CSV table of C-alpha atoms in Angstrom, one decimal:
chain,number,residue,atom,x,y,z
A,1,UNK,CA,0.0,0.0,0.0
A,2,UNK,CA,1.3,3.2,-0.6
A,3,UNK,CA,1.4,5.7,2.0
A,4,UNK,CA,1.2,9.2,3.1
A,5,UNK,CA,2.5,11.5,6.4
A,6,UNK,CA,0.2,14.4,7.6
A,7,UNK,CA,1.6,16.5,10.0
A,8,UNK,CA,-0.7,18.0,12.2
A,9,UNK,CA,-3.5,17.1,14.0
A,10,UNK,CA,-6.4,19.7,13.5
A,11,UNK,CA,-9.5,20.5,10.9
A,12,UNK,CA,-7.1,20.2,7.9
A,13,UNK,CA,-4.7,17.5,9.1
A,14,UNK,CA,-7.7,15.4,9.9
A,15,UNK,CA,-9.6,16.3,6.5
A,16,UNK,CA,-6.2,15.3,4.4
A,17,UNK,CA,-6.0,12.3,6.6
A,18,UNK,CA,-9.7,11.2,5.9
A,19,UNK,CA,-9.3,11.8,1.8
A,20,UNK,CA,-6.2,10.4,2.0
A,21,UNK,CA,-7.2,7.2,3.5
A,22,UNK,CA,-10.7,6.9,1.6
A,23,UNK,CA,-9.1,7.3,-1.9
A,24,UNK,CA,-6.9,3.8,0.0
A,25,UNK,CA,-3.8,5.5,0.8
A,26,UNK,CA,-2.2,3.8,4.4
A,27,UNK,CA,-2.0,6.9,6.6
A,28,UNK,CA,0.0,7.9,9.3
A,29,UNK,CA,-1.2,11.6,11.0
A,30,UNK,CA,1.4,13.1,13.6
A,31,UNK,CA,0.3,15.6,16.1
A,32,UNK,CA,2.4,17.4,18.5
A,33,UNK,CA,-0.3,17.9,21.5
A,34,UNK,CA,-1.7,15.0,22.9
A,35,UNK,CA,-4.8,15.5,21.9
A,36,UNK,CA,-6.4,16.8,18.5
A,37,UNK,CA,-7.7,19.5,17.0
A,38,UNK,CA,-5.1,22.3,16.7
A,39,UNK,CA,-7.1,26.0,16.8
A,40,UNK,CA,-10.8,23.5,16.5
A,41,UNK,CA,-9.5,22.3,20.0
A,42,UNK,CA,-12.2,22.8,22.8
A,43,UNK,CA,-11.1,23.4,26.3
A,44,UNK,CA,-11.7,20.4,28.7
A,45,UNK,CA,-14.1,21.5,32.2
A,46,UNK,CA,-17.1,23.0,32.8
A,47,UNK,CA,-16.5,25.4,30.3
A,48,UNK,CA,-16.5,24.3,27.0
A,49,UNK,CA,-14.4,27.6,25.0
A,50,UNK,CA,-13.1,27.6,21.9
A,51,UNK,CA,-10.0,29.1,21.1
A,52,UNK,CA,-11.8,32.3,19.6
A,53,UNK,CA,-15.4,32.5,18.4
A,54,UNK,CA,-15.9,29.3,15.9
A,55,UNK,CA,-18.8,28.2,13.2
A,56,UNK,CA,-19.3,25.9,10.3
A,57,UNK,CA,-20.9,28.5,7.1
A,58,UNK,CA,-23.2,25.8,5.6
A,59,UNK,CA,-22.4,27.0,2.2
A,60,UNK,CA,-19.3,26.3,1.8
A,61,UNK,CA,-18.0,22.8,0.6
A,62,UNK,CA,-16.8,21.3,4.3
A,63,UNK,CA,-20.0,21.6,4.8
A,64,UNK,CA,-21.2,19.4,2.1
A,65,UNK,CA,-18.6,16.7,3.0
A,66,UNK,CA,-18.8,16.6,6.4
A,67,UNK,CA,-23.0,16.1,6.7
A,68,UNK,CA,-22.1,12.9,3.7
A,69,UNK,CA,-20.0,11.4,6.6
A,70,UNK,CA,-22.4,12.2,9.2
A,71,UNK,CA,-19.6,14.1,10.9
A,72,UNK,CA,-21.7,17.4,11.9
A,73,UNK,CA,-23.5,15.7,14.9
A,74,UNK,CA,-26.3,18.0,16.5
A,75,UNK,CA,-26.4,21.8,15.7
A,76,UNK,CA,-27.1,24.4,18.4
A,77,UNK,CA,-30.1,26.1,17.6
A,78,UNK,CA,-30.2,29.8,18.3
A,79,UNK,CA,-34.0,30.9,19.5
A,80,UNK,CA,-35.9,33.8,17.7
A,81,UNK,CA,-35.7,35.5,20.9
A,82,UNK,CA,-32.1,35.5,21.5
A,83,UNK,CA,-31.8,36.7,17.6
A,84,UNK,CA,-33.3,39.3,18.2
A,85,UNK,CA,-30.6,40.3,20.9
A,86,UNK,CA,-28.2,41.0,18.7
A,87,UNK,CA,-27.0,44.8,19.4
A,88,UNK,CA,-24.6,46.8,17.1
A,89,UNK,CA,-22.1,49.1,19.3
A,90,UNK,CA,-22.3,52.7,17.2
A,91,UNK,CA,-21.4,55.9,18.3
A,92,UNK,CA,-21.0,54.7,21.9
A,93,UNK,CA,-24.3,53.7,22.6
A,94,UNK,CA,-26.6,49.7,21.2
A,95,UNK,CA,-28.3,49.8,18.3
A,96,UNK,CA,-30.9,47.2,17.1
A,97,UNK,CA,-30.4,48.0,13.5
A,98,UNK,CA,-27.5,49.4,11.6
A,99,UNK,CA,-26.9,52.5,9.5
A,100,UNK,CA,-29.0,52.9,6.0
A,101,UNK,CA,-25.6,53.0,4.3
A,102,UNK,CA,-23.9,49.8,5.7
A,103,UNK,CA,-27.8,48.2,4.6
A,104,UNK,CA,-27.2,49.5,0.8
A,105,UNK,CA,-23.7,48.4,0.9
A,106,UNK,CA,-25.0,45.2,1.2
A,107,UNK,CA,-26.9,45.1,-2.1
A,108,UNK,CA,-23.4,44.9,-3.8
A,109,UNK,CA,-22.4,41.8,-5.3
A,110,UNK,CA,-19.1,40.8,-4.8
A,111,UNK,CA,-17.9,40.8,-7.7
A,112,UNK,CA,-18.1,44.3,-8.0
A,113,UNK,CA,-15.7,45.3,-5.2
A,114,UNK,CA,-12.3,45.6,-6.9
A,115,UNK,CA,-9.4,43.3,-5.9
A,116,UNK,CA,-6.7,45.9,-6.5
A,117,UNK,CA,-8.4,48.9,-3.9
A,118,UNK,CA,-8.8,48.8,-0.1
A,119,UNK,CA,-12.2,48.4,1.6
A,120,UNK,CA,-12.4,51.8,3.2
A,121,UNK,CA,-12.0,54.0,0.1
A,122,UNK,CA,-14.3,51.8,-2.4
A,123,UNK,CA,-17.0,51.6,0.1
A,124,UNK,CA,-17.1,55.0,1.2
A,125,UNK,CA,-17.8,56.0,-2.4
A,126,UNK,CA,-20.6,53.8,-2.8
A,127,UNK,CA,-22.6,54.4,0.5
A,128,UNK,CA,-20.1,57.4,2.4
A,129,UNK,CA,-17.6,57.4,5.1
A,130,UNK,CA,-20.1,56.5,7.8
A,131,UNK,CA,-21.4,53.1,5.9
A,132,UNK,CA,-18.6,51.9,4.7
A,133,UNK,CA,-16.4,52.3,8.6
A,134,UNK,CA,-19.5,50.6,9.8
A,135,UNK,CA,-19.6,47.5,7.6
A,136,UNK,CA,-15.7,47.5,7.6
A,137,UNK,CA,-15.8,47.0,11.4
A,138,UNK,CA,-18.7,44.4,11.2
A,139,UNK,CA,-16.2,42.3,9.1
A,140,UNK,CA,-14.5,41.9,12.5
A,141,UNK,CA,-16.6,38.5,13.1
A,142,UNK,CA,-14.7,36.7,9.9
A,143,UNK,CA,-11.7,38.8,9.8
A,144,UNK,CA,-10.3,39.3,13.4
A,145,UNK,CA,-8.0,42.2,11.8
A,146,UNK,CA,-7.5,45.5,13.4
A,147,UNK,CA,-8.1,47.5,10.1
A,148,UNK,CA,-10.3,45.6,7.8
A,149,UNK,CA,-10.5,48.8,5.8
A,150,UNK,CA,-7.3,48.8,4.6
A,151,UNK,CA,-7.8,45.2,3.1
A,152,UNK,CA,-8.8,44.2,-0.1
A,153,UNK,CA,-12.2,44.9,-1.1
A,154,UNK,CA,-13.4,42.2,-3.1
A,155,UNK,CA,-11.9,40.0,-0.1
A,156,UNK,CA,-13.8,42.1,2.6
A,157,UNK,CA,-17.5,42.2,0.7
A,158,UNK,CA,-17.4,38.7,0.5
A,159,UNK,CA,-16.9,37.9,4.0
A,160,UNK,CA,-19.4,41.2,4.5
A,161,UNK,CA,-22.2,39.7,2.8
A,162,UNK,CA,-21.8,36.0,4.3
A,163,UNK,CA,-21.8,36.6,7.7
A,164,UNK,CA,-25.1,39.2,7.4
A,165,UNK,CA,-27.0,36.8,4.8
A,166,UNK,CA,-29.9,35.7,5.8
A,167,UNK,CA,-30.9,33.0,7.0
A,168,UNK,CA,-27.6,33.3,8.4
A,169,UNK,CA,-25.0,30.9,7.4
A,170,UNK,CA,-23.1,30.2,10.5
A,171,UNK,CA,-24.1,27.3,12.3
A,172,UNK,CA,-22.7,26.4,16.0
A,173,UNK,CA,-22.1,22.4,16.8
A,174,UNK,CA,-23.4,21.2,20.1
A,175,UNK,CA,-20.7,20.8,22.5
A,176,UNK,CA,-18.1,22.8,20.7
A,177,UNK,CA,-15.8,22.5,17.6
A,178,UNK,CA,-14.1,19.2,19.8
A,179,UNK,CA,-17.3,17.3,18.9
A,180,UNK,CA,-16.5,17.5,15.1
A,181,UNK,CA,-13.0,16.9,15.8
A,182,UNK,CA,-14.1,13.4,17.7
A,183,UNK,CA,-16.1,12.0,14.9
A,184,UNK,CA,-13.5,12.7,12.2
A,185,UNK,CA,-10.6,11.5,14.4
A,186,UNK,CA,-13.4,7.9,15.2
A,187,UNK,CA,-13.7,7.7,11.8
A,188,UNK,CA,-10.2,8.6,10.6
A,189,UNK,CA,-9.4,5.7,13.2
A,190,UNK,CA,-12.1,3.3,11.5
A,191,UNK,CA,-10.4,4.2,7.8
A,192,UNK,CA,-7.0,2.8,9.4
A,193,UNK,CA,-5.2,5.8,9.8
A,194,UNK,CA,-2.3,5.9,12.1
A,195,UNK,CA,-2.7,8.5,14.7
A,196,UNK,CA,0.4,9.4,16.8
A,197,UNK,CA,0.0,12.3,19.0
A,198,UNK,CA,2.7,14.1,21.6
A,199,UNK,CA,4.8,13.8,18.8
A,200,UNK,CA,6.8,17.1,17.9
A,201,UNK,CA,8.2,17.1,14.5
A,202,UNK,CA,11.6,19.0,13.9
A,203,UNK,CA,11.8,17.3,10.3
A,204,UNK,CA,9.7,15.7,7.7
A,205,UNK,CA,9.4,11.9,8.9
A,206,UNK,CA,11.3,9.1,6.8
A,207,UNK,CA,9.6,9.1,3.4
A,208,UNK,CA,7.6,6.7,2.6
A,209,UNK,CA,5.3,8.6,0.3
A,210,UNK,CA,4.1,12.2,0.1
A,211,UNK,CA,3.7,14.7,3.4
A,212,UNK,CA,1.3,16.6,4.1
A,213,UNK,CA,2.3,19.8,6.4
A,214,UNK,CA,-0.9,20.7,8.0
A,215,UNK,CA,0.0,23.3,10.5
A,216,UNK,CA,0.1,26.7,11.0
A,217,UNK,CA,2.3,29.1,8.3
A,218,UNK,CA,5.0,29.5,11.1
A,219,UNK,CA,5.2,26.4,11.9
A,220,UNK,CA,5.5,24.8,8.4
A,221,UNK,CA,7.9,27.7,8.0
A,222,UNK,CA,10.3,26.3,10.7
A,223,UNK,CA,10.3,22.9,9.8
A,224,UNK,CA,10.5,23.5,6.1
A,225,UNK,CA,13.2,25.6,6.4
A,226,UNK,CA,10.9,28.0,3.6
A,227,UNK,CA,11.2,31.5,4.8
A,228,UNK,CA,8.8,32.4,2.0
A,229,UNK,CA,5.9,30.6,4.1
A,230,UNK,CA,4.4,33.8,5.0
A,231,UNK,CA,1.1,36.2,4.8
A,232,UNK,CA,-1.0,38.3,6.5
A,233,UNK,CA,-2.8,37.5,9.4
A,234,UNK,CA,-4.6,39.2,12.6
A,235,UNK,CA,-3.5,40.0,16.0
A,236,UNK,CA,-6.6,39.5,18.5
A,237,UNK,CA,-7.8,40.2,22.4
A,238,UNK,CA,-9.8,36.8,23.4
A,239,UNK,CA,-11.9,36.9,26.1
A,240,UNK,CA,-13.4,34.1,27.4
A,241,UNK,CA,-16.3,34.9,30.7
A,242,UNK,CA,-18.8,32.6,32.6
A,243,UNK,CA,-21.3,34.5,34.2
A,244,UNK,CA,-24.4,33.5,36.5
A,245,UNK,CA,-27.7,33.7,34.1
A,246,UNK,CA,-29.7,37.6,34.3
A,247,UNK,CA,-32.8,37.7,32.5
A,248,UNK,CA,-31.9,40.3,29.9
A,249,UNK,CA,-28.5,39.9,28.7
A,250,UNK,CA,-27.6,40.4,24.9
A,251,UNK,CA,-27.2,37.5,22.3
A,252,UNK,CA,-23.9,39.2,20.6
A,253,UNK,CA,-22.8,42.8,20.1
A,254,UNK,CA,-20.9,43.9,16.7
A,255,UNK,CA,-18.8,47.0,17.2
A,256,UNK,CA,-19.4,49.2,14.0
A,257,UNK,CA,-16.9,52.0,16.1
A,258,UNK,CA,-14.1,49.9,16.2
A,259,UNK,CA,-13.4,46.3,15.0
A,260,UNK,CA,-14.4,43.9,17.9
A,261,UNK,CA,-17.3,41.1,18.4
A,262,UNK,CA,-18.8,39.8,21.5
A,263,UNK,CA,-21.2,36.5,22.1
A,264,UNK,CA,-22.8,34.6,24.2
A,265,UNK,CA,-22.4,31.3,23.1
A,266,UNK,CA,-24.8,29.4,25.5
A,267,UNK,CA,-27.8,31.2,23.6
A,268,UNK,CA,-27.5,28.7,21.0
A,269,UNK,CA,-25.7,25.7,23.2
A,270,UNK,CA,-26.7,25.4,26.9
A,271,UNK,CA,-24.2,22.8,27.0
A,272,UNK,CA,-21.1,24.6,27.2
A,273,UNK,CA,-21.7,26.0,30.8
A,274,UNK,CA,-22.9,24.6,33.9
A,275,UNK,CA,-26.9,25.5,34.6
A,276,UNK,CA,-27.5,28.6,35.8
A,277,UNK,CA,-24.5,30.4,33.8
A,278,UNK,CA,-23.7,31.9,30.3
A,279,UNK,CA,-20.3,31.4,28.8
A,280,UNK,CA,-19.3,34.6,26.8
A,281,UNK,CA,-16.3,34.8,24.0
A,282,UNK,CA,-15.4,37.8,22.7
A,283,UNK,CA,-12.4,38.8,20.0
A,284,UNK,CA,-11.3,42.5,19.9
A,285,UNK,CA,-8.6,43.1,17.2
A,286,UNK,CA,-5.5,44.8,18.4
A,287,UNK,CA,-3.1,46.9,16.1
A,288,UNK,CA,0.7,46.3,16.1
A,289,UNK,CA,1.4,48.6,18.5
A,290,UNK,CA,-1.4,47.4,21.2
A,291,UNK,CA,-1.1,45.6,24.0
A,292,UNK,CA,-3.6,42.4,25.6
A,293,UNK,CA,-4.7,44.8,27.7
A,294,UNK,CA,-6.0,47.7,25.5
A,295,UNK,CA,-8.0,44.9,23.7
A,296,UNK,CA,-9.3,43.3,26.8
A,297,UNK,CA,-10.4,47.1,27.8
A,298,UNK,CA,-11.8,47.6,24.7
A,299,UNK,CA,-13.9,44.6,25.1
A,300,UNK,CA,-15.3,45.4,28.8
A,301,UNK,CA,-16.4,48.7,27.6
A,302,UNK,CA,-18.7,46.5,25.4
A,303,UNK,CA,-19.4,44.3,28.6
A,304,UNK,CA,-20.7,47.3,30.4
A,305,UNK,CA,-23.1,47.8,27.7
A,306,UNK,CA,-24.5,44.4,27.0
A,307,UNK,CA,-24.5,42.8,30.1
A,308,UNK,CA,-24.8,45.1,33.2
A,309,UNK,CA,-23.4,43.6,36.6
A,310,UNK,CA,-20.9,41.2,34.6
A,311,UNK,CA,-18.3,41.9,37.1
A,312,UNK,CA,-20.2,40.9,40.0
A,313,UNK,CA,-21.9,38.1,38.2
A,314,UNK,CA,-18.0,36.2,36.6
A,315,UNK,CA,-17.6,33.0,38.2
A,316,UNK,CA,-14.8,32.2,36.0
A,317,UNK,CA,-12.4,34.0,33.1
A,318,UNK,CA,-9.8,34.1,31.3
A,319,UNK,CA,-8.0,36.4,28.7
A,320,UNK,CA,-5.5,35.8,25.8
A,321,UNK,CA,-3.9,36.4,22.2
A,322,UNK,CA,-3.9,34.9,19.3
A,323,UNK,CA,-1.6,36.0,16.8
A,324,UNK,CA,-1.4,34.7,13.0
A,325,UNK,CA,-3.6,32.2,14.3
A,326,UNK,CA,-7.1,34.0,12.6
A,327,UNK,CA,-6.7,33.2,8.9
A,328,UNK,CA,-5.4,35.1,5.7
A,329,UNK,CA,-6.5,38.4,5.0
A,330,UNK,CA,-5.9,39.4,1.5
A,331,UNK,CA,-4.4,43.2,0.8
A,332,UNK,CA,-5.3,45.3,-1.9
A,333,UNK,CA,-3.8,43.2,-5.2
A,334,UNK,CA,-3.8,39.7,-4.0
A,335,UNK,CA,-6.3,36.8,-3.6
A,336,UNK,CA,-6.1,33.9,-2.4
A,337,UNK,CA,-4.0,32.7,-5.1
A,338,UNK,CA,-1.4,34.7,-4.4
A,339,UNK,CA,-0.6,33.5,-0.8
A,340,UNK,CA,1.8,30.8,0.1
A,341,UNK,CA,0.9,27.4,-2.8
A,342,UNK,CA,0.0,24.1,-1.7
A,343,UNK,CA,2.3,22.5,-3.6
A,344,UNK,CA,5.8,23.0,-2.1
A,345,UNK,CA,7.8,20.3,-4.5
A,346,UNK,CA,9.4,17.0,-4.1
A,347,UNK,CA,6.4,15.4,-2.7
A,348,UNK,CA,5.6,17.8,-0.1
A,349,UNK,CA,2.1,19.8,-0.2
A,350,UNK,CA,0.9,22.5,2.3
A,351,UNK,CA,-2.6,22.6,3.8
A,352,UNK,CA,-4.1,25.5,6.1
A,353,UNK,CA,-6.0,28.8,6.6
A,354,UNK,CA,-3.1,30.8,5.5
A,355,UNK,CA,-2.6,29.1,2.2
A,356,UNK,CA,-3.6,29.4,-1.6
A,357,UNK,CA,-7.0,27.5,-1.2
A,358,UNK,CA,-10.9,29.7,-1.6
A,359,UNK,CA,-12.9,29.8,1.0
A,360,UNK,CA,-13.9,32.0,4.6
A,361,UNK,CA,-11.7,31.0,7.7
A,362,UNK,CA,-12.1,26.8,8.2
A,363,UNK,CA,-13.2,26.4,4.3
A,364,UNK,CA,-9.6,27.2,3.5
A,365,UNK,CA,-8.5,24.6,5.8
A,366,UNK,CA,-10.6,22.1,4.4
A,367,UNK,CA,-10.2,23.7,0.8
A,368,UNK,CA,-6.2,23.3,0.9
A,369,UNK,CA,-6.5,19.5,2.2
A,370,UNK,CA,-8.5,18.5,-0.5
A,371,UNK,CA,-5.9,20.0,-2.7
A,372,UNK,CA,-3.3,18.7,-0.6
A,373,UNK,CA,-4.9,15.2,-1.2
A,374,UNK,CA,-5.4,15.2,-4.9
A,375,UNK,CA,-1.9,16.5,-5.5
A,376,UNK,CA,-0.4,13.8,-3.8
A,377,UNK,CA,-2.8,11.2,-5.5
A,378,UNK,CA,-1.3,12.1,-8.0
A,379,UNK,CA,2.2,12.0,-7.6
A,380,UNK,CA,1.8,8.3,-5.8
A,381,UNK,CA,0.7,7.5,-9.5
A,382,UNK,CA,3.3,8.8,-11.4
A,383,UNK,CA,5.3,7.0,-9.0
A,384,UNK,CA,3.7,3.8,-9.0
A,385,UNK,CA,3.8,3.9,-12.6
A,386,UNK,CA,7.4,4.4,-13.1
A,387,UNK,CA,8.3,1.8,-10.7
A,388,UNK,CA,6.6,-0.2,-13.0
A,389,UNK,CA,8.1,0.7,-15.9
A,390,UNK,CA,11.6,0.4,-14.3
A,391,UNK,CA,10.4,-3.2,-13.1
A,392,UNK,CA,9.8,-4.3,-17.0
């Protein structure tokens, strides 16, 4: 049997690992934590956080693949009610509804935003200053960048326009991304795939076959030796809050002032905090030259807002950073194209949210493992067919 390496353990490695094994490649995955998941990796405890606030877009084509393998599982469903807490942060004070010229903004197809001009100053002359700072900001729920004005536009609308379609797109799994993780790793496991995990690898294993590098840019860039595995990426505040239940509380709050996003992610899954308390994730984006703490301000000004008493009501928090660890964001004159290839040569293929693969946030992931997959099909082919011919 001719096999494959995949290195790394999370939504890609495990998606390469699947394909790989299903098109009857002998798989052998290496991890470097001892458990799975990489950034889809849920916290252990009462709590049940995400690293950062985490949804499946059903139109995207994981999507389609996953629900053929039964690997969704049960959805959390969000209640009219709590939809209709959802409260947009503008000119220091909650709004139900956003400006008239973020709404017309909207109307514009995507194809119609330029590649080669940033956000800010296409939107502003379609729908003014005010409209397009607004919907810039909003972008902050699929972007986690500090200035998603300055980025490309046609990259922008897009992710503008899916995460305010409606009905929406995102949907939540009950229990947190670690119950997707499970059923892909159970049935990576029932394909035959070897799963070694607590291994950290310094160099690409013995060859038996292609390798798949599923891990984050920097990482691949270290143990590729590639210094060209870069691209741009966010820096972001995360803040993680349990809270004891008040009648009252907002759903999520978009800042349209400022790039930042709060949620309560027990409106839609009760499961993730003990009865009786709300688990709250929030992701403010901080520039360069900010520190953890101005985002965490940032976000408790929000706090304040949405839910009054927080302070007295935490029963448990904690506060972090994740930096280029969000996803690609695309400047003015580049696409996705343009960022790091999959295929890196003699038999080695990259796979990730940072890499030249379509898709919003996970879709990239799963995008670039399918490519990943396919590319290495094919060279196990060639291969196979020259050994062969040098057999004869």
């Amino acid at each position: 049997m001719q096999r494959i390496s995949v290195i790394g353990g999370g939504f890609a490695g495990l998606t390469a690992a699947i394909s790989a094994a299903e098109a009857g490649l002998g798989v052998t995955l290496y991890e470097s934590h001892h458990t799975l998941g990489g950034r889809a990796r849920t916290a252990e405890g009462p709590y049940r956080t995400n690293e950062g606030p985490h949804a499946l877009y059903n139109r995207g084509p994981h999507w389609t693949w996953l629900k053929q393998r039964d690997l969704i599982g049960p959805l959390g469903a969000l209640p009219p009610l709590e939809a209709a807490r959802l409260r947009l942060h503008r000119n220091g004070a909650l709004h139900r509804l956003p400006p008239l010229a973020m709404l017309r903004l909207l109307r514009r197809p995507a194809r119609q935003a330029p590649v080669d001009r940033d956000f800010l100053s296409w939107a502003t002359e379609e729908v003014g200053a005010a409209g397009a700072r607004a919907a810039a900001h909003f972008t902050a729920a699929a972007l986690f960048h500090h200035d998603p004005g300055a980025l490309s536009a046609a990259f922008v609308q897009e992710r503008l326009r899916r995460t305010t379609k409606l009905p929406p797109e995102a949907h939540y799994p009950r229990g947190g991304w670690a119950s997707v993780i499970d059923r892909m790793a159970a049935r990576a496991w029932n394909l035959g795939v070897r799963i070694e995990t607590s291994v950290r690898m310094d160099e690409l294993p013995t060859r038996e076959g292609p390798v798949i590098v599923a891990t984050s840019l920097d990482s691949a860039r270290r143990l590729l030796g590639d210094s060209t595995l870069t691209w741009d990426s966010g820096r972001t505040a995360l803040i993680d809050l349990a809270v004891r239940t008040r009648r009252g509380d907002v759903f999520a709050i978009s800042d349209l002032d400022a790039p930042g996003w709060i949620e309560r992610f027990t409106a839609q899954d009760p499961s993730l905090a003990p009865a009786g308390e709300q688990l709250i994730q929030g992701q403010i984006p901080i520039a360069p030259g900010e520190s953890k703490a101005d985002g965490v301000a940032r976000a408790e000004r929000l706090l304040d807002l949405g839910f009054p008493g927080w302070r007295e009501r935490t029963t448990w928090r904690r506060d972090s950073v994740a930096a280029g660890r969000t996803g690609a964001v695309d400047r003015p004159g580049t696409t996705w194209r343009d960022r790091p290839a999959v295929d890196r040569g003699d038999g080695v293929y990259l796979a990730g949210d940072q890499v030249a693969a379509p898709g919003v946030l996970s879709e990239v992931s799963f995008t670039s493992a399918i490519e990943a997959v396919t590319l290495a099909l094919k060279a196990v082919g060639a291969r196979t067919r020259a050994l062969d011919l040098k057999r004869a």
